[in-house]
Amino acid sequence: AIADILASIRPLLAETDEIPIVIGGDFNSHSHLDWTAATADHFGHGGRVVPWPVSRTMAEAGFTDTYRALHPDPISSYGTTYMRTNPSDPKTAIDARMDYIYSKGKGLRPVKSEAVNGAYHRPFAFRGESYTCFPSDHGFVLTTFVLE
């Protein structure tokens, strides 16, 4: 699906020096930047290093993963936006970062990015405000940019 999206915006990708592009959302895919040798024995990765194709395709197309750009160490700042239970051990949750904000373009620089993991249908607090229910099974990423 990401190849189709990138193909459909190919003319715009050629203009990112003039008009930056931001693409964000629930990609339902892990990141190759998170499944590295350093994280193989963490976050439920089961000793694996995985070159997840969606995040690699975005990187190869010149996009910056804004959260990982500002938090380059996945051990200290994994950025979980989704947790699932391990079917082989229901008491063990597997952390996942499946929600992203990607950017591409000269003059557009991410300066702050946070990943928030909300608990589906549970009370939720964000920036001092309380909400009675988080509306999704995924959290979100919030990135602040400077346009230079």
Coordinates of C-alpha atoms in Angstrom, one line a residue:
A1 CA 0.0 0.0 0.0
I2 CA 2.8 2.4 0.8
A3 CA 4.3 1.9 -2.7
D4 CA 0.9 2.9 -4.2
I5 CA 0.7 6.0 -2.0
L6 CA 4.2 7.1 -2.9
A7 CA 3.5 6.5 -6.6
S8 CA 0.4 8.6 -6.4
I9 CA 2.3 11.6 -4.9
R10 CA 5.4 11.2 -7.1
P11 CA 5.0 14.6 -8.7
L12 CA 4.7 16.2 -5.3
L13 CA 7.8 14.4 -4.1
A14 CA 9.9 16.1 -6.7
E15 CA 8.8 19.5 -5.3
T16 CA 9.7 18.9 -1.6
D17 CA 12.6 21.4 -1.8
E18 CA 9.9 24.1 -2.3
I19 CA 6.8 22.5 -0.6
P20 CA 7.6 20.1 2.2
I21 CA 5.4 17.0 2.7
V22 CA 4.2 15.5 6.0
I23 CA 2.6 12.1 6.1
G24 CA 1.3 10.6 9.3
G25 CA -1.0 8.0 10.7
D26 CA -1.5 4.4 11.7
F27 CA 0.8 2.5 9.4
N28 CA 0.1 -0.9 11.2
S29 CA 3.7 -1.8 10.6
H30 CA 6.8 -1.8 12.8
S31 CA 9.9 0.1 12.0
H32 CA 13.3 -1.2 10.9
L33 CA 14.7 1.6 13.1
D34 CA 13.2 -0.1 16.1
W35 CA 14.0 -3.8 15.3
T36 CA 17.8 -3.5 15.4
A37 CA 20.5 -5.6 17.0
A38 CA 20.4 -3.3 20.0
T39 CA 16.7 -4.1 20.5
A40 CA 16.6 -7.7 19.5
D41 CA 16.2 -8.9 23.2
H42 CA 13.9 -6.1 24.2
F43 CA 10.2 -5.1 23.7
G44 CA 9.1 -8.7 22.8
H45 CA 11.3 -8.8 19.7
G46 CA 12.3 -12.4 20.5
G47 CA 16.0 -11.9 19.5
R48 CA 15.1 -10.8 16.0
V49 CA 16.3 -8.0 13.8
V50 CA 13.7 -7.2 11.1
P51 CA 14.0 -4.9 8.1
W52 CA 10.4 -3.9 8.1
P53 CA 9.6 -2.9 4.5
V54 CA 7.2 0.0 5.0
S55 CA 9.5 2.1 7.1
R56 CA 12.4 1.2 4.8
T57 CA 10.4 2.3 1.8
M58 CA 9.7 5.6 3.5
A59 CA 13.3 6.1 4.3
E60 CA 14.4 5.2 0.8
A61 CA 11.9 7.8 -0.5
G62 CA 13.7 10.4 1.5
F63 CA 11.3 10.7 4.4
T64 CA 12.4 11.3 8.0
D65 CA 10.7 9.4 10.8
T66 CA 10.2 12.4 13.0
Y67 CA 10.0 10.6 16.3
R68 CA 13.1 8.5 15.7
A69 CA 15.0 11.5 14.3
L70 CA 14.6 13.2 17.7
H71 CA 14.8 10.0 19.8
P72 CA 17.6 8.0 18.0
D73 CA 18.0 5.5 20.8
P74 CA 15.1 3.0 20.7
I75 CA 16.2 1.4 24.0
S76 CA 15.8 4.6 26.0
S77 CA 12.9 6.1 23.9
Y78 CA 11.1 3.3 22.2
G79 CA 8.0 5.3 21.5
T80 CA 5.3 2.7 22.0
T81 CA 2.0 3.6 20.4
Y82 CA 0.4 0.2 20.5
M83 CA 0.7 -2.8 22.9
R84 CA -0.5 -6.3 22.2
T85 CA -0.6 -9.4 24.3
N86 CA 1.9 -12.1 23.4
P87 CA -0.3 -15.1 22.4
S88 CA 2.2 -17.6 23.8
D89 CA 2.4 -15.8 27.1
P90 CA -0.7 -13.7 27.8
K91 CA 0.9 -12.0 30.7
T92 CA 3.6 -10.5 28.4
A93 CA 2.8 -7.4 26.4
I94 CA 4.7 -6.6 23.2
D95 CA 5.5 -3.0 22.7
A96 CA 5.0 -1.6 19.2
R97 CA 5.5 1.7 17.4
M98 CA 3.1 1.5 14.5
D99 CA 2.0 5.1 14.3
Y100 CA 4.3 7.7 12.6
I101 CA 4.8 11.2 11.3
Y102 CA 7.1 11.3 8.4
S103 CA 8.4 14.4 6.8
K104 CA 10.4 15.4 3.7
G105 CA 11.5 18.7 2.5
K106 CA 14.1 21.4 2.9
G107 CA 13.4 23.9 5.6
L108 CA 11.0 21.7 7.5
R109 CA 12.7 20.5 10.7
P110 CA 11.1 18.5 13.5
V111 CA 12.0 20.0 16.9
K112 CA 9.9 18.0 19.3
S113 CA 8.1 14.7 19.0
E114 CA 6.3 12.5 21.5
A115 CA 4.7 9.2 21.3
V116 CA 1.6 8.6 23.4
N117 CA 0.2 5.1 24.1
G118 CA -3.4 5.4 25.0
A119 CA -5.4 2.5 26.5
Y120 CA -8.4 1.7 24.4
H121 CA -11.7 2.6 26.2
R122 CA -9.9 3.7 29.4
P123 CA -9.6 7.1 30.9
F124 CA -6.9 9.1 29.4
A125 CA -4.9 12.2 30.4
F126 CA -3.0 14.3 27.9
R127 CA -1.3 17.6 28.7
G128 CA -3.2 18.1 31.9
E129 CA -6.6 17.4 30.5
S130 CA -8.6 14.3 31.4
Y131 CA -10.7 12.4 28.9
T132 CA -13.2 9.7 29.9
C133 CA -12.2 7.3 27.1
F134 CA -9.4 6.9 24.6
P135 CA -11.1 6.3 21.2
S136 CA -8.6 4.0 19.5
D137 CA -6.5 0.8 20.1
H138 CA -3.5 2.9 18.9
G139 CA -1.9 5.8 20.6
F140 CA -0.4 8.6 18.5
V141 CA 2.6 10.7 17.7
L142 CA 2.7 14.4 18.0
T143 CA 5.5 16.3 16.3
T144 CA 6.3 20.0 16.3
F145 CA 8.1 21.4 13.3
V146 CA 9.9 24.6 12.5
L147 CA 9.6 25.9 9.0
E148 CA 12.8 27.7 8.1

